[in-house]
mmCIF file of C-alpha atoms in Angstrom:
data_model
loop_
_atom_site.group_PDB
_atom_site.id
_atom_site.type_symbol
_atom_site.label_atom_id
_atom_site.label_comp_id
_atom_site.label_asym_id
_atom_site.label_seq_id
_atom_site.Cartn_x
_atom_site.Cartn_y
_atom_site.Cartn_z
ATOM 1 C CA MET A 1 121.968 34.347 65.673
ATOM 2 C CA LYS A 2 123.233 37.849 65.809
ATOM 3 C CA PHE A 3 126.277 38.756 67.777
ATOM 4 C CA ILE A 4 126.752 42.426 69.074
ATOM 5 C CA LYS A 5 129.342 44.198 70.905
ATOM 6 C CA ALA A 6 129.372 47.565 72.969
ATOM 7 C CA GLY A 7 128.077 50.394 70.766
ATOM 8 C CA GLU A 8 125.903 48.048 68.377
ATOM 9 C CA ILE A 9 122.987 47.931 70.681
ATOM 10 C CA ALA A 10 119.452 48.810 69.368
ATOM 11 C CA ASP A 11 118.689 52.695 69.115
ATOM 12 C CA SER A 12 117.325 53.599 72.483
ATOM 13 C CA ASN A 13 116.812 57.136 71.331
ATOM 14 C CA ILE A 14 113.057 56.353 70.439
ATOM 15 C CA PHE A 15 112.306 56.754 74.117
ATOM 16 C CA ASN A 16 113.616 60.434 74.049
ATOM 17 C CA LYS A 17 111.523 60.969 70.893
ATOM 18 C CA LEU A 18 108.511 59.732 72.397
ATOM 19 C CA ASP A 19 109.007 61.800 75.555
ATOM 20 C CA GLU A 20 109.697 64.922 73.528
ATOM 21 C CA ARG A 21 106.510 64.436 71.458
ATOM 22 C CA LYS A 22 104.678 63.756 74.676
ATOM 23 C CA LYS A 23 105.659 66.972 76.025
ATOM 24 C CA SER A 24 104.625 68.838 73.059
ATOM 25 C CA LEU A 25 101.118 67.292 72.879
ATOM 26 C CA LEU A 26 100.688 68.163 76.687
ATOM 27 C CA GLU A 27 101.663 71.652 75.977
ATOM 28 C CA GLY A 28 99.150 71.685 73.206
ATOM 29 C CA GLY A 29 96.501 70.734 75.679
ATOM 30 C CA MET A 30 96.023 67.030 74.566
ATOM 31 C CA ASP A 31 94.861 64.508 77.103
ATOM 32 C CA VAL A 32 97.590 61.902 76.860
ATOM 33 C CA ILE A 33 97.075 58.321 77.856
ATOM 34 C CA ASN A 34 100.793 57.096 78.431
ATOM 35 C CA LEU A 35 100.973 53.225 78.147
ATOM 36 C CA SER A 36 104.770 53.339 77.620
ATOM 37 C CA ILE A 37 106.292 52.829 80.941
ATOM 38 C CA GLY A 38 105.670 50.097 83.212
ATOM 39 C CA THR A 39 105.334 52.097 86.585
ATOM 40 C CA PRO A 40 102.477 50.624 88.589
ATOM 41 C CA ASP A 41 99.907 53.053 89.957
ATOM 42 C CA PHE A 42 98.597 50.713 92.552
ATOM 43 C CA GLN A 43 99.385 51.721 96.284
ATOM 44 C CA PRO A 44 102.041 50.149 98.431
ATOM 45 C CA GLY A 45 100.644 48.453 101.490
ATOM 46 C CA ARG A 46 100.185 50.799 104.622
ATOM 47 C CA HIS A 47 102.333 48.512 106.735
ATOM 48 C CA VAL A 48 105.253 48.838 104.400
ATOM 49 C CA MET A 49 105.245 52.596 104.295
ATOM 50 C CA GLU A 50 104.901 52.495 108.316
ATOM 51 C CA ALA A 51 107.917 50.212 108.586
ATOM 52 C CA VAL A 52 110.030 52.517 106.336
ATOM 53 C CA SER A 53 108.746 55.583 108.254
ATOM 54 C CA ARG A 54 109.518 54.050 111.598
ATOM 55 C CA ALA A 55 112.999 53.076 110.629
ATOM 56 C CA ALA A 56 113.742 56.393 108.986
ATOM 57 C CA LEU A 57 113.165 58.099 112.352
ATOM 58 C CA ASP A 58 115.991 56.113 113.902
ATOM 59 C CA PRO A 59 119.372 57.905 113.585
ATOM 60 C CA ASP A 60 121.393 54.632 113.607
ATOM 61 C CA MET A 61 119.429 53.720 110.164
ATOM 62 C CA TYR A 62 121.702 56.243 108.305
ATOM 63 C CA LYS A 63 125.009 54.334 108.622
ATOM 64 C CA TYR A 64 126.530 52.107 106.062
ATOM 65 C CA SER A 65 124.709 48.855 106.043
ATOM 66 C CA LEU A 66 127.332 46.668 104.060
ATOM 67 C CA ASN A 67 125.126 43.655 104.366
ATOM 68 C CA GLU A 68 121.552 42.480 104.509
ATOM 69 C CA THR A 69 119.910 42.498 107.998
ATOM 70 C CA ARG A 70 118.988 39.427 109.770
ATOM 71 C CA GLU A 71 115.358 40.519 109.459
ATOM 72 C CA LEU A 72 115.685 40.772 105.879
ATOM 73 C CA LEU A 73 117.389 37.535 105.217
ATOM 74 C CA ASP A 74 114.793 35.653 107.283
ATOM 75 C CA ALA A 75 112.040 37.347 105.435
ATOM 76 C CA VAL A 76 113.446 36.246 102.099
ATOM 77 C CA GLU A 77 114.140 32.733 103.160
ATOM 78 C CA ASN A 78 110.675 32.304 104.580
ATOM 79 C CA TRP A 79 109.172 34.012 101.611
ATOM 80 C CA TYR A 80 110.722 31.575 99.099
ATOM 81 C CA LYS A 81 109.943 28.658 101.144
ATOM 82 C CA ARG A 82 106.369 29.627 101.538
ATOM 83 C CA ARG A 83 105.854 30.936 97.857
ATOM 84 C CA TYR A 84 108.023 28.657 95.756
ATOM 85 C CA ASP A 85 108.916 25.757 98.077
ATOM 86 C CA VAL A 86 112.672 26.704 97.622
ATOM 87 C CA THR A 87 115.010 26.532 100.683
ATOM 88 C CA LEU A 88 117.637 29.284 100.587
ATOM 89 C CA ALA A 89 120.780 29.746 102.774
ATOM 90 C CA ASP A 90 122.151 33.176 103.743
ATOM 91 C CA ASP A 91 125.001 32.951 101.462
ATOM 92 C CA GLU A 92 122.751 32.211 98.497
ATOM 93 C CA ILE A 93 120.983 35.696 98.944
ATOM 94 C CA MET A 94 122.244 39.109 98.105
ATOM 95 C CA ALA A 95 120.042 42.175 97.916
ATOM 96 C CA VAL A 96 120.485 44.565 94.835
ATOM 97 C CA CYS A 97 119.123 47.898 94.119
ATOM 98 C CA GLY A 98 116.615 46.615 91.549
ATOM 99 C CA SER A 99 116.905 43.818 89.152
ATOM 100 C CA GLN A 100 118.002 46.313 86.449
ATOM 101 C CA GLU A 101 120.980 47.136 88.624
ATOM 102 C CA GLY A 102 121.676 43.607 89.365
ATOM 103 C CA ILE A 103 121.629 42.399 85.840
ATOM 104 C CA ALA A 104 123.572 45.394 84.744
ATOM 105 C CA HIS A 105 126.336 44.386 86.993
ATOM 106 C CA VAL A 106 126.279 40.566 87.422
ATOM 107 C CA GLY A 107 128.578 39.908 84.432
ATOM 108 C CA PHE A 108 131.484 41.693 85.969
ATOM 109 C CA ALA A 109 131.512 38.761 88.596
ATOM 110 C CA PHE A 110 132.380 36.199 85.783
ATOM 111 C CA ALA A 111 132.843 37.599 82.245
ATOM 112 C CA GLY A 112 135.121 40.002 80.251
ATOM 113 C CA PRO A 113 136.164 40.850 76.687
ATOM 114 C CA ASN A 114 136.847 37.289 75.528
ATOM 115 C CA ASP A 115 133.620 35.825 76.658
ATOM 116 C CA LEU A 116 130.068 35.221 75.069
ATOM 117 C CA ILE A 117 126.814 35.713 76.789
ATOM 118 C CA LEU A 118 123.473 34.878 75.454
ATOM 119 C CA ALA A 119 120.308 37.183 75.505
ATOM 120 C CA PRO A 120 116.953 37.176 74.177
ATOM 121 C CA ASP A 121 115.691 39.105 70.957
ATOM 122 C CA PRO A 122 113.228 40.624 71.690
ATOM 123 C CA GLY A 123 114.501 41.366 75.065
ATOM 124 C CA TYR A 124 114.329 43.995 77.850
ATOM 125 C CA PRO A 125 117.313 46.195 76.813
ATOM 126 C CA ILE A 126 119.469 45.677 79.915
ATOM 127 C CA PHE A 127 119.592 41.828 79.183
ATOM 128 C CA SER A 128 122.080 42.881 76.311
ATOM 129 C CA PHE A 129 123.455 46.318 77.603
ATOM 130 C CA GLY A 130 124.446 44.760 80.922
ATOM 131 C CA PRO A 131 126.812 42.033 79.484
ATOM 132 C CA MET A 132 128.218 44.413 76.922
ATOM 133 C CA MET A 133 129.426 46.725 79.786
ATOM 134 C CA THR A 134 131.894 43.975 80.467
ATOM 135 C CA GLY A 135 133.218 43.977 77.119
ATOM 136 C CA ALA A 136 131.674 40.575 76.226
ATOM 137 C CA THR A 137 130.089 39.581 73.042
ATOM 138 C CA VAL A 138 126.465 39.269 73.371
ATOM 139 C CA GLY A 139 124.770 36.358 71.140
ATOM 140 C CA LEU A 140 120.993 37.221 70.626
ATOM 141 C CA TYR A 141 119.009 34.279 70.514
ATOM 142 C CA PRO A 142 115.663 34.646 68.641
ATOM 143 C CA LEU A 143 112.232 34.366 69.951
ATOM 144 C CA TYR A 144 109.352 33.749 67.710
ATOM 145 C CA ALA A 145 105.591 34.411 67.762
ATOM 146 C CA GLU A 146 104.974 31.085 66.267
ATOM 147 C CA LYS A 147 106.816 29.353 69.233
ATOM 148 C CA ASN A 148 104.924 31.375 71.774
ATOM 149 C CA TRP A 149 107.979 33.632 72.089
ATOM 150 C CA GLN A 150 109.702 30.951 74.197
ATOM 151 C CA LEU A 151 113.277 30.039 73.649
ATOM 152 C CA ASP A 152 113.800 26.851 71.534
ATOM 153 C CA PHE A 153 117.273 25.419 72.353
ATOM 154 C CA ASN A 154 117.662 24.171 68.837
ATOM 155 C CA ASP A 155 117.875 27.922 67.821
ATOM 156 C CA ILE A 156 121.174 28.037 69.594
ATOM 157 C CA PRO A 157 123.737 26.435 67.479
ATOM 158 C CA GLU A 158 125.809 23.668 69.349
ATOM 159 C CA ASP A 159 129.157 25.486 68.800
ATOM 160 C CA VAL A 160 127.629 28.908 70.193
ATOM 161 C CA ALA A 161 126.270 26.877 73.262
ATOM 162 C CA GLU A 162 129.757 25.332 73.776
ATOM 163 C CA ARG A 163 131.584 28.900 73.741
ATOM 164 C CA ALA A 164 128.833 30.846 75.657
ATOM 165 C CA LYS A 165 129.617 31.658 79.371
ATOM 166 C CA ALA A 166 126.123 32.572 80.428
ATOM 167 C CA ILE A 167 122.475 33.019 79.408
ATOM 168 C CA VAL A 168 119.843 35.569 80.276
ATOM 169 C CA VAL A 169 116.494 34.083 80.388
ATOM 170 C CA SER A 170 113.229 35.876 81.472
ATOM 171 C CA TYR A 171 109.810 34.535 82.068
ATOM 172 C CA PRO A 172 107.064 35.952 82.341
ATOM 173 C CA ASN A 173 108.621 37.865 79.585
ATOM 174 C CA ASN A 174 109.022 41.453 79.103
ATOM 175 C CA PRO A 175 108.144 42.651 76.417
ATOM 176 C CA THR A 176 106.152 39.593 74.883
ATOM 177 C CA THR A 177 104.166 38.611 78.074
ATOM 178 C CA ALA A 178 104.982 34.936 77.334
ATOM 179 C CA VAL A 179 105.261 32.438 80.240
ATOM 180 C CA ALA A 180 107.096 29.155 80.773
ATOM 181 C CA ASP A 181 106.135 25.968 82.485
ATOM 182 C CA ARG A 182 108.121 23.551 84.588
ATOM 183 C CA LYS A 183 108.990 21.440 81.591
ATOM 184 C CA PHE A 184 110.715 24.299 79.963
ATOM 185 C CA TYR A 185 112.947 25.065 83.142
ATOM 186 C CA GLU A 186 113.807 21.422 83.398
ATOM 187 C CA LYS A 187 115.122 21.700 79.831
ATOM 188 C CA LEU A 188 116.995 24.963 80.641
ATOM 189 C CA VAL A 189 118.709 23.309 83.700
ATOM 190 C CA LEU A 190 119.794 20.190 81.684
ATOM 191 C CA TRP A 191 120.933 22.255 78.718
ATOM 192 C CA ALA A 192 123.011 24.561 80.986
ATOM 193 C CA ARG A 193 124.547 21.795 82.763
ATOM 194 C CA GLU A 194 125.517 20.022 79.537
ATOM 195 C CA HIS A 195 127.216 23.131 78.238
ATOM 196 C CA ASN A 196 128.507 24.505 81.624
ATOM 197 C CA ILE A 197 126.565 27.706 81.182
ATOM 198 C CA ILE A 198 125.634 30.154 83.854
ATOM 199 C CA VAL A 199 121.818 30.955 83.865
ATOM 200 C CA LEU A 200 120.704 34.277 84.747
ATOM 201 C CA HIS A 201 116.898 34.145 85.290
ATOM 202 C CA ASP A 202 114.839 37.443 85.732
ATOM 203 C CA ASN A 203 111.815 36.561 87.559
ATOM 204 C CA ALA A 204 110.297 40.016 88.029
ATOM 205 C CA TYR A 205 106.779 38.967 87.140
ATOM 206 C CA SER A 206 105.906 35.516 88.523
ATOM 207 C CA ASP A 207 103.323 36.954 90.639
ATOM 208 C CA ILE A 208 101.507 38.754 87.786
ATOM 209 C CA MET A 209 100.405 35.791 85.901
ATOM 210 C CA LEU A 210 97.349 36.622 83.935
ATOM 211 C CA ASN A 211 96.465 33.162 82.455
ATOM 212 C CA GLY A 212 95.172 31.520 85.492
ATOM 213 C CA GLU A 213 98.522 29.693 86.311
ATOM 214 C CA LYS A 214 100.635 30.119 89.293
ATOM 215 C CA GLY A 215 104.099 31.582 88.549
ATOM 216 C CA LEU A 216 107.175 29.425 89.731
ATOM 217 C CA SER A 217 110.860 30.045 90.364
ATOM 218 C CA PHE A 218 113.592 28.618 88.309
ATOM 219 C CA LEU A 219 115.130 27.807 91.536
ATOM 220 C CA SER A 220 112.425 25.328 92.256
ATOM 221 C CA ILE A 221 113.844 23.077 89.509
ATOM 222 C CA PRO A 222 116.182 20.300 90.932
ATOM 223 C CA GLY A 223 119.641 20.993 90.027
ATOM 224 C CA ALA A 224 119.040 24.896 89.217
ATOM 225 C CA LYS A 225 121.232 26.196 91.840
ATOM 226 C CA GLU A 226 124.156 24.252 90.547
ATOM 227 C CA VAL A 227 123.880 26.227 87.246
ATOM 228 C CA GLY A 228 122.636 29.688 87.896
ATOM 229 C CA ILE A 229 120.977 32.414 89.872
ATOM 230 C CA GLU A 230 117.575 34.157 89.790
ATOM 231 C CA PHE A 231 116.669 37.903 90.315
ATOM 232 C CA ASN A 232 113.342 38.503 91.934
ATOM 233 C CA SER A 233 111.984 42.021 92.655
ATOM 234 C CA LEU A 234 109.480 43.579 95.011
ATOM 235 C CA SER A 235 109.013 46.496 92.558
ATOM 236 C CA LYS A 236 105.771 45.078 90.754
ATOM 237 C CA THR A 237 104.794 42.414 92.951
ATOM 238 C CA TYR A 238 104.094 44.893 96.010
ATOM 239 C CA ASN A 239 104.065 48.192 94.161
ATOM 240 C CA LEU A 240 107.418 49.350 95.309
ATOM 241 C CA THR A 241 109.270 50.420 92.231
ATOM 242 C CA GLY A 242 110.901 53.485 93.724
ATOM 243 C CA MET A 243 112.301 51.611 96.640
ATOM 244 C CA ARG A 244 114.403 49.546 94.202
ATOM 245 C CA VAL A 245 114.444 46.173 96.021
ATOM 246 C CA SER A 246 115.377 43.104 94.525
ATOM 247 C CA PHE A 247 117.573 39.913 95.265
ATOM 248 C CA ALA A 248 119.997 37.845 93.459
ATOM 249 C CA LEU A 249 119.424 34.162 94.536
ATOM 250 C CA GLY A 250 120.985 30.957 94.143
ATOM 251 C CA ASN A 251 124.346 29.611 93.124
ATOM 252 C CA ARG A 252 126.470 30.562 96.145
ATOM 253 C CA GLU A 253 129.694 30.873 94.059
ATOM 254 C CA VAL A 254 128.107 33.335 91.553
ATOM 255 C CA ILE A 255 126.584 35.111 94.512
ATOM 256 C CA SER A 256 129.914 35.227 96.280
ATOM 257 C CA ARG A 257 131.687 36.529 93.239
ATOM 258 C CA PHE A 258 129.030 39.124 92.716
ATOM 259 C CA ARG A 259 129.031 40.287 96.112
ATOM 260 C CA ALA A 260 132.792 40.849 96.037
ATOM 261 C CA PHE A 261 132.353 43.048 92.850
ATOM 262 C CA ARG A 262 129.475 45.087 94.413
ATOM 263 C CA SER A 263 131.560 45.659 97.546
ATOM 264 C CA GLN A 264 133.846 47.820 95.289
ATOM 265 C CA ILE A 265 131.007 50.115 94.030
ATOM 266 C CA ASP A 266 128.395 49.883 96.788
ATOM 267 C CA TYR A 267 127.902 50.352 100.441
ATOM 268 C CA GLY A 268 124.751 48.398 100.879
ATOM 269 C CA MET A 269 120.988 48.981 100.926
ATOM 270 C CA PHE A 270 119.445 51.784 103.056
ATOM 271 C CA TYR A 271 118.451 50.328 106.470
ATOM 272 C CA PRO A 272 114.788 51.746 106.155
ATOM 273 C CA ILE A 273 114.396 50.214 102.589
ATOM 274 C CA MET A 274 115.429 46.829 104.165
ATOM 275 C CA ALA A 275 112.952 47.334 106.851
ATOM 276 C CA GLY A 276 110.138 48.082 104.298
ATOM 277 C CA ALA A 277 111.220 44.976 102.231
ATOM 278 C CA ALA A 278 110.910 42.726 105.236
ATOM 279 C CA ALA A 279 107.557 44.202 106.069
ATOM 280 C CA ALA A 280 106.146 43.504 102.665
ATOM 281 C CA LEU A 281 107.601 39.783 102.453
ATOM 282 C CA ASN A 282 106.315 39.156 106.277
ATOM 283 C CA GLY A 283 102.991 41.123 106.235
ATOM 284 C CA PRO A 284 99.609 40.524 104.666
ATOM 285 C CA GLN A 285 100.023 39.217 100.943
ATOM 286 C CA ASP A 286 96.476 40.457 99.729
ATOM 287 C CA VAL A 287 97.991 43.272 97.669
ATOM 288 C CA VAL A 288 99.474 40.276 95.402
ATOM 289 C CA GLU A 289 96.108 38.941 94.381
ATOM 290 C CA SER A 290 94.609 42.447 94.366
ATOM 291 C CA ASN A 291 97.417 43.488 91.803
ATOM 292 C CA ARG A 292 96.852 40.446 89.530
ATOM 293 C CA THR A 293 93.083 41.041 89.626
ATOM 294 C CA GLY A 294 93.660 44.757 88.657
ATOM 295 C CA TYR A 295 95.938 43.919 85.826
ATOM 296 C CA MET A 296 93.545 41.427 84.482
ATOM 297 C CA ALA A 297 90.727 43.844 84.535
ATOM 298 C CA ARG A 298 92.926 46.297 82.520
ATOM 299 C CA ARG A 299 94.078 43.604 80.106
ATOM 300 C CA ASP A 300 90.663 42.557 79.496
ATOM 301 C CA ALA A 301 89.387 46.128 78.769
ATOM 302 C CA LEU A 302 92.307 46.801 76.516
ATOM 303 C CA CYS A 303 92.948 43.696 74.582
ATOM 304 C CA GLY A 304 89.141 42.862 74.335
ATOM 305 C CA GLY A 305 88.314 46.276 73.539
ATOM 306 C CA LEU A 306 90.934 46.581 70.564
ATOM 307 C CA ARG A 307 89.919 43.036 69.304
ATOM 308 C CA SER A 308 86.168 44.662 69.274
ATOM 309 C CA ILE A 309 87.466 47.329 66.829
ATOM 310 C CA GLY A 310 89.285 45.023 64.475
ATOM 311 C CA TRP A 311 92.755 45.117 65.925
ATOM 312 C CA ASN A 312 93.673 41.467 66.777
ATOM 313 C CA VAL A 313 95.593 41.941 70.041
ATOM 314 C CA PRO A 314 95.927 38.701 72.012
ATOM 315 C CA ASP A 315 95.388 38.721 75.844
ATOM 316 C CA ALA A 316 98.711 39.133 77.809
ATOM 317 C CA GLN A 317 99.887 35.858 79.469
ATOM 318 C CA GLY A 318 101.783 37.404 82.069
ATOM 319 C CA THR A 319 103.619 40.729 83.291
ATOM 320 C CA MET A 320 101.930 44.054 83.464
ATOM 321 C CA PHE A 321 102.243 44.558 79.467
ATOM 322 C CA VAL A 322 100.413 43.901 76.273
ATOM 323 C CA TRP A 323 102.389 42.814 73.093
ATOM 324 C CA ALA A 324 100.596 43.536 69.984
ATOM 325 C CA LYS A 325 101.401 43.284 66.196
ATOM 326 C CA ILE A 326 100.860 46.446 64.294
ATOM 327 C CA PRO A 327 98.478 46.963 61.465
ATOM 328 C CA GLU A 328 100.078 45.557 58.159
ATOM 329 C CA ARG A 329 100.127 48.977 56.371
ATOM 330 C CA PHE A 330 102.786 50.257 58.493
ATOM 331 C CA ALA A 331 106.356 50.026 57.464
ATOM 332 C CA SER A 332 107.777 50.043 61.155
ATOM 333 C CA SER A 333 106.825 49.898 64.614
ATOM 334 C CA VAL A 334 108.302 53.465 65.147
ATOM 335 C CA ASP A 335 105.961 54.897 62.470
ATOM 336 C CA PHE A 336 102.945 53.339 63.849
ATOM 337 C CA ALA A 337 103.824 54.415 67.454
ATOM 338 C CA ILE A 338 104.313 58.034 66.312
ATOM 339 C CA GLU A 339 101.250 58.310 64.281
ATOM 340 C CA LEU A 340 99.223 56.663 67.003
ATOM 341 C CA MET A 341 100.444 59.134 69.464
ATOM 342 C CA GLU A 342 99.690 62.098 67.455
ATOM 343 C CA LYS A 343 96.205 61.057 66.214
ATOM 344 C CA THR A 344 94.997 59.636 69.705
ATOM 345 C CA GLY A 345 97.373 60.589 72.478
ATOM 346 C CA VAL A 346 97.943 57.116 73.307
ATOM 347 C CA ILE A 347 101.540 56.453 73.919
ATOM 348 C CA VAL A 348 103.018 52.838 73.496
ATOM 349 C CA VAL A 349 106.797 51.557 72.732
ATOM 350 C CA PRO A 350 107.781 50.447 69.305
ATOM 351 C CA GLY A 351 108.790 46.807 69.436
ATOM 352 C CA SER A 352 112.257 47.740 67.765
ATOM 353 C CA ALA A 353 113.217 49.203 70.988
ATOM 354 C CA PHE A 354 113.609 45.530 72.367
ATOM 355 C CA GLY A 355 115.541 44.231 69.281
ATOM 356 C CA ALA A 356 115.157 43.317 65.721
ATOM 357 C CA GLN A 357 112.853 40.578 66.398
ATOM 358 C CA GLY A 358 110.418 42.933 68.189
ATOM 359 C CA GLU A 359 110.012 44.801 64.985
ATOM 360 C CA GLY A 360 106.245 44.755 63.708
ATOM 361 C CA TYR A 361 104.933 45.032 67.272
ATOM 362 C CA VAL A 362 104.270 47.447 70.116
ATOM 363 C CA ARG A 363 104.291 47.079 73.880
ATOM 364 C CA MET A 364 101.697 48.752 75.901
ATOM 365 C CA ALA A 365 101.774 48.864 79.717
ATOM 366 C CA LEU A 366 98.523 48.130 81.915
ATOM 367 C CA VAL A 367 99.089 51.276 83.870
ATOM 368 C CA VAL A 368 95.751 52.956 83.777
ATOM 369 C CA PRO A 369 92.325 51.987 85.036
ATOM 370 C CA PRO A 370 89.834 50.050 82.891
ATOM 371 C CA GLU A 371 87.938 53.184 82.167
ATOM 372 C CA ARG A 372 90.948 54.786 80.799
ATOM 373 C CA MET A 373 91.733 51.842 78.672
ATOM 374 C CA ALA A 374 88.197 51.981 77.246
ATOM 375 C CA GLU A 375 89.014 55.658 76.486
ATOM 376 C CA ALA A 376 92.228 54.625 74.644
ATOM 377 C CA VAL A 377 90.182 52.084 72.657
ATOM 378 C CA ARG A 378 87.590 54.601 71.790
ATOM 379 C CA ARG A 379 90.133 57.247 70.517
ATOM 380 C CA ILE A 380 91.897 54.363 68.464
ATOM 381 C CA ASP A 381 88.700 53.390 66.878
ATOM 382 C CA GLU A 382 87.605 56.925 65.979
ATOM 383 C CA SER A 383 90.947 57.789 64.692
ATOM 384 C CA GLY A 384 90.789 54.807 62.032
ATOM 385 C CA ILE A 385 94.310 54.072 62.406
ATOM 386 C CA VAL A 386 93.829 50.239 62.677
ATOM 387 C CA LYS A 387 91.241 50.278 59.842
ATOM 388 C CA GLU A 388 92.947 52.390 57.095
#
């Protein structure tokens, strides 16, 4: 395992380099196909927009909110019971301004400079950066392709497990698209209890399962609330990324301490946003299946198309991303991503941006329609970049 402290995170400057090169290509008249950022292009439900609009016309909605509304708490509790068969109490729920914000700050509720928090490699950058903001050391547990990018508890040495205060786990996984089943979560709960470790589970993509299975909640496992919390987001499930609506859910002691910390830096979620969130959870759920079907069509067009031209890209299992091994002739994922952009106008994220274990891969977001995916495949084929 690798241990890192503040200032030692992977170089995120690649995103700036990609953006600068994209602007240059656009200025030169190139038609860019941007598969780098996971922003849904599907539309929010009309009933959600109308709920936000109605609330926004009420002058009382512009005061400090401080806490979740009764309407929102009821909506979350009913949603979790209906969707995951999980019963939640009011004090087991806290709204946060997006899972990224929640994961960035939750460590301040229980960790500090003398603590160790475990996070995945490869992993979404905030999984490491958030704990490091507290001054804690981050132990990066490795994920391997040959293990289907799933955490193997044997890869965490016993002495490290005994020292660790918390572990960040995320399935369906960004960037690798790997999923985890009930048996995995049962092992996680037992392991966390044995080592007295707080589990921080990021569950942003449980409704974007692309392998025919139904996503589940970590909290649906017996004993899960005793060892941790889960972050669940409306961003990708309901196409509400800009609203920044997520929830920290589960262990009431962690939630209480987290709420106490956030009360010092935040005055609560804007009332119209809470009204829109409740409308999304309570209203028609056809958008969820429509999104999943749409992402599957895009995945099939991209992954199947790339395989047809000789780039062996596996189908994504979950999330709205594709994780692909780069051609062997390239020395680094950055080199490949830049050459791909310059030759084809297709923008992807180098795997090294997600940690050392991500080197040799790229992540592609399913954010354009199937016909644009087909166009991306055509350009890549004609460029010869995966054949040279």
